[in-house]
Amino acid sequence: MIPFGTRLREAMDTRGPLCVGIDPHASLLADWGLNDDIAGLERFTRITVEALADRVAVLKPQSAFFERFGSRGVAVLEKAVEEARAAGALVLMDAKRGDIGSTMAAYAATYLDPASPLFSDAVTVSPYLGFGSLRPALDLAAKSGSGVFVLALTSNPEGAEVQRSTAADGRPLAQLMLDHMKAENTGASPLGSVGAVVGATLGDAGVDLDINGPLLAPGIGAQGATPADLPGVFGSAVRNVVPSVSRGVLRHGPDASALREAAARYADEVRAAIPRV
């Protein structure tokens, strides 16, 4: 399998680095004139995938918004993953799973085993049961050519009470996690497959983000950050940033052309902010 980091670098270089979230929460369904039911979910997801999967580098479904509809919602998610990947987008499943032992191995199999109906190009995970607890996901991702995005410094203000705390060796806890990620990516070229989640709303991140891997940057758009903020947050690692926007694009639906135009505007803003991209 071609490693995820290699495939992501190629997608970013050819399509631009933008990631668009697929977040079918009730208020967005209502804004689209859709009911908050399985039919609304199906229509929202189908329009979004058809409009964007052939042009953006990454689509990021938020698993919870599908799971809330039970098995029928998960079936919609399975179809979205399949169709998005067939159209050329990399699918990053935003599931933020984190556990230990056999449970973590089961979560890993759900998203990172090619035999799974939810097999994705990458998945988000939480390391705050200890970075070593992620080993089943890291190992399976390496075997299947997938990626793992590890929470480091998130955009929600509550995250600081954990992520900015001091580890036993004196490092900020987020830096400890980033250093683990860097070790996982040692020797990878052009880009490692273990990425970090770092909020674009943070201002100066205050940590070393040079992990030789991708940096998913949520918070663009509705949360207040703009592409112009990215160099200030990510510094010399900015070329590896995957800016993520959800509502800023999705609010333009259900018109497919309007969704495409919104995504294109954000992509152009990213290119202007990061000239090397």
Coordinates of C-alpha atoms in Angstrom, one line a residue:
M1 CA 0.0 0.0 0.0
I2 CA 1.2 3.5 -0.7
P3 CA 1.5 5.3 2.7
F4 CA -1.2 7.8 3.6
G5 CA 1.4 10.6 4.0
T6 CA 2.5 10.1 0.4
R7 CA -1.0 10.1 -0.9
L8 CA -2.0 13.1 1.1
R9 CA 1.1 15.1 -0.1
E10 CA 0.1 14.4 -3.7
A11 CA -3.5 15.3 -3.1
M12 CA -2.5 18.6 -1.4
D13 CA -0.1 19.5 -4.2
T14 CA -2.6 18.7 -7.0
R15 CA -6.0 19.7 -5.4
G16 CA -4.8 22.1 -2.8
P17 CA -4.7 21.4 1.0
L18 CA -8.3 22.1 1.9
C19 CA -10.3 19.7 4.0
V20 CA -14.1 20.1 4.1
G21 CA -16.0 18.6 6.9
I22 CA -19.3 16.8 6.4
D23 CA -21.3 17.7 9.6
P24 CA -25.0 17.1 9.1
H25 CA -26.2 18.5 12.4
A26 CA -29.8 19.4 12.9
S27 CA -29.4 23.2 12.3
L28 CA -27.6 22.7 9.0
L29 CA -30.3 20.3 7.8
A30 CA -32.9 22.9 8.7
D31 CA -30.9 25.6 6.8
W32 CA -31.0 23.4 3.8
G33 CA -34.8 23.0 4.1
L34 CA -34.4 19.3 5.1
N35 CA -36.0 17.4 7.9
D36 CA -33.8 16.1 10.7
D37 CA -34.4 12.5 9.7
I38 CA -32.7 9.8 7.7
A39 CA -34.1 11.2 4.4
G40 CA -32.6 14.6 5.2
L41 CA -29.3 13.0 6.2
E42 CA -29.2 11.0 2.9
R43 CA -29.9 14.1 0.8
F44 CA -27.5 16.3 2.6
T45 CA -24.7 13.8 2.4
R46 CA -25.2 12.9 -1.2
I47 CA -25.2 16.5 -2.4
T48 CA -22.1 17.3 -0.4
V49 CA -20.1 14.3 -1.7
E50 CA -21.3 14.8 -5.3
A51 CA -20.4 18.5 -5.2
L52 CA -16.9 18.2 -3.6
A53 CA -15.4 14.8 -3.7
D54 CA -13.9 15.2 -7.2
R55 CA -12.1 18.5 -6.3
V56 CA -11.1 18.8 -2.6
A57 CA -8.1 16.9 -1.2
V58 CA -9.9 15.7 1.9
L59 CA -13.5 15.1 3.1
K60 CA -14.0 14.7 6.8
P61 CA -17.3 13.2 7.9
Q62 CA -18.1 13.7 11.6
S63 CA -19.1 10.2 12.6
A64 CA -21.4 11.3 15.5
F65 CA -23.8 13.1 13.2
F66 CA -24.4 9.9 11.4
E67 CA -24.4 7.6 14.4
R68 CA -27.2 9.5 16.1
F69 CA -29.6 8.0 13.5
G70 CA -28.5 4.5 14.4
S71 CA -27.8 1.7 11.9
R72 CA -29.5 3.6 9.0
G73 CA -27.3 6.6 9.7
V74 CA -24.2 4.5 9.7
A75 CA -25.3 3.0 6.4
V76 CA -25.4 6.5 4.9
L77 CA -21.9 7.1 6.2
E78 CA -20.6 3.8 4.7
K79 CA -22.0 4.9 1.3
A80 CA -20.5 8.4 1.6
V81 CA -17.1 7.0 2.4
E82 CA -17.2 4.6 -0.6
E83 CA -18.4 7.3 -3.0
A84 CA -16.0 10.0 -1.8
R85 CA -13.0 7.7 -2.2
A86 CA -14.1 6.6 -5.6
A87 CA -14.3 10.2 -6.7
G88 CA -10.7 10.8 -5.6
A89 CA -11.1 12.5 -2.2
L90 CA -9.2 11.2 0.8
V91 CA -11.6 10.4 3.6
L92 CA -10.6 11.4 7.1
M93 CA -13.1 9.9 9.6
D94 CA -13.6 12.3 12.4
A95 CA -14.3 9.8 15.2
K96 CA -11.8 10.8 17.9
R97 CA -11.6 7.3 19.3
G98 CA -9.4 6.5 22.2
D99 CA -9.3 3.4 24.5
I100 CA -6.9 0.7 25.5
G101 CA -6.0 -2.9 24.4
S102 CA -8.5 -4.9 22.5
T103 CA -11.1 -2.1 22.5
M104 CA -8.6 0.2 20.8
A105 CA -7.8 -2.6 18.4
A106 CA -11.5 -2.9 17.5
Y107 CA -11.8 0.8 16.9
A108 CA -8.8 0.6 14.7
A109 CA -10.3 -2.3 12.7
T110 CA -13.5 -0.3 12.2
Y111 CA -11.8 2.5 10.3
L112 CA -8.4 1.2 9.2
D113 CA -9.0 -2.3 8.1
P114 CA -9.6 -2.5 4.3
A115 CA -12.2 -5.2 5.0
S116 CA -14.4 -2.9 7.0
P117 CA -17.3 -1.1 5.3
L118 CA -16.1 2.1 7.1
F119 CA -12.5 1.8 5.9
S120 CA -11.2 5.3 5.6
D121 CA -7.9 6.9 4.5
A122 CA -7.4 8.2 8.0
V123 CA -9.1 8.6 11.4
T124 CA -8.8 11.0 14.3
V125 CA -7.9 9.5 17.7
S126 CA -7.3 10.8 21.2
P127 CA -4.0 10.1 23.0
Y128 CA -5.0 11.2 26.4
L129 CA -5.1 7.6 27.8
G130 CA -1.4 7.7 27.0
F131 CA 0.2 7.7 23.6
G132 CA 1.0 4.0 23.9
S133 CA -2.7 3.2 24.0
L134 CA -2.9 4.2 20.3
R135 CA -0.5 1.4 19.3
P136 CA -3.1 -0.8 17.7
A137 CA -4.3 2.0 15.5
L138 CA -0.8 3.1 14.6
D139 CA 0.3 -0.4 13.7
L140 CA -2.8 -1.2 11.6
A141 CA -2.6 2.2 9.8
A142 CA 1.0 1.5 8.8
K143 CA 0.0 -2.0 7.6
S144 CA -3.0 -0.7 5.5
G145 CA -1.4 2.5 4.2
S146 CA -3.8 4.6 6.2
G147 CA -3.2 7.6 8.5
V148 CA -3.9 8.6 12.0
F149 CA -4.5 12.2 13.2
V150 CA -3.8 12.5 16.9
L151 CA -5.4 15.3 19.0
A152 CA -2.7 17.6 20.2
L153 CA -3.9 21.2 20.8
T154 CA -7.6 21.4 20.0
S155 CA -9.6 24.5 19.1
N156 CA -12.0 24.3 22.1
P157 CA -11.0 26.4 25.1
E158 CA -11.6 23.6 27.6
G159 CA -8.8 21.6 26.0
A160 CA -6.1 23.7 27.5
E161 CA -6.7 22.4 31.0
V162 CA -5.3 19.0 29.8
Q163 CA -3.3 19.8 26.8
R164 CA -1.3 22.8 28.3
S165 CA -0.6 21.0 31.5
T166 CA 2.9 19.8 32.4
A167 CA 4.0 16.2 31.8
A168 CA 6.1 14.4 34.4
D169 CA 9.3 15.3 32.5
G170 CA 8.5 19.0 32.4
R171 CA 7.4 19.2 28.9
P172 CA 3.9 20.6 28.0
L173 CA 1.6 17.5 27.6
A174 CA 0.8 18.6 24.1
Q175 CA 4.5 18.8 23.2
L176 CA 5.0 15.3 24.6
M177 CA 2.3 14.0 22.3
L178 CA 3.8 15.9 19.4
D179 CA 7.2 14.4 20.1
H180 CA 5.7 10.9 20.0
M181 CA 4.2 11.7 16.6
K182 CA 7.5 13.0 15.3
A183 CA 9.2 9.7 16.4
E184 CA 6.5 7.7 14.5
N185 CA 7.2 9.7 11.3
T186 CA 11.0 9.3 11.5
G187 CA 12.4 8.7 8.0
A188 CA 9.1 9.1 6.2
S189 CA 9.2 11.0 2.9
P190 CA 7.6 13.2 1.6
L191 CA 5.3 13.2 4.6
G192 CA 4.7 10.9 7.5
S193 CA 1.3 9.3 8.0
V194 CA 0.8 10.3 11.7
G195 CA -0.7 13.7 11.9
A196 CA -1.6 16.1 14.6
V197 CA -4.8 18.0 15.2
V198 CA -4.0 21.6 16.1
G199 CA -6.6 24.3 16.2
A200 CA -6.3 27.2 13.8
T201 CA -7.7 29.5 16.4
L202 CA -4.8 29.2 18.8
G203 CA -2.7 32.2 17.8
D204 CA 0.9 31.2 18.6
A205 CA 0.7 27.5 19.3
G206 CA 3.8 27.7 21.6
V207 CA 5.0 24.2 20.7
D208 CA 7.2 22.6 18.1
L209 CA 4.9 21.4 15.3
D210 CA 7.7 20.1 13.1
I211 CA 6.6 16.4 13.3
N212 CA 7.3 15.5 9.6
G213 CA 3.6 14.8 9.3
P214 CA 0.3 16.6 8.4
L215 CA -1.3 19.1 10.7
L216 CA -5.1 19.2 10.6
A217 CA -6.2 22.7 11.4
P218 CA -9.9 22.9 12.4
G219 CA -11.4 26.2 13.3
I220 CA -11.4 27.9 9.9
G221 CA -14.7 29.8 9.1
A222 CA -17.5 29.6 11.7
Q223 CA -15.0 29.3 14.7
G224 CA -13.4 32.5 13.7
A225 CA -10.0 31.6 12.2
T226 CA -9.1 32.5 8.6
P227 CA -6.5 31.1 6.2
A228 CA -4.4 34.3 6.8
D229 CA -4.0 33.1 10.5
L230 CA -2.2 29.9 9.5
P231 CA 1.4 31.1 9.2
G232 CA 1.2 32.7 12.7
V233 CA 0.0 29.5 14.3
F234 CA 2.1 27.0 12.4
G235 CA 5.2 28.8 11.5
S236 CA 7.8 26.9 9.5
A237 CA 5.5 23.8 9.5
V238 CA 2.7 25.6 7.6
R239 CA 3.3 23.8 4.4
N240 CA 2.1 20.6 6.0
V241 CA -1.1 22.2 7.3
V242 CA -4.5 20.8 6.2
P243 CA -7.0 23.6 6.9
S244 CA -10.4 22.3 7.8
V245 CA -13.6 24.1 7.2
S246 CA -17.1 22.8 7.7
R247 CA -20.0 25.3 8.2
G248 CA -18.1 28.0 6.2
V249 CA -18.7 25.8 3.1
L250 CA -21.8 23.8 4.0
R251 CA -23.9 26.8 4.8
H252 CA -24.0 27.5 1.1
G253 CA -26.0 24.3 0.3
P254 CA -28.1 22.7 -0.9
D255 CA -27.0 24.3 -4.2
A256 CA -24.1 22.2 -5.4
S257 CA -22.5 25.0 -7.5
A258 CA -22.6 27.2 -4.4
L259 CA -20.8 24.6 -2.4
R260 CA -18.1 24.3 -5.0
E261 CA -17.7 28.0 -5.2
A262 CA -17.3 28.3 -1.4
A263 CA -14.7 25.6 -1.3
A264 CA -12.8 27.2 -4.2
R265 CA -12.8 30.5 -2.4
Y266 CA -11.3 29.0 0.8
A267 CA -8.8 27.1 -1.3
D268 CA -7.7 30.3 -3.0
E269 CA -7.4 32.1 0.4
V270 CA -5.2 29.2 1.6
R271 CA -2.9 29.5 -1.5
A272 CA -2.7 33.3 -0.9
A273 CA -1.7 32.8 2.8
I274 CA 0.7 29.9 2.0
P275 CA 2.4 30.8 -1.3
R276 CA 4.3 27.6 -1.5
V277 CA 1.2 25.4 -1.5

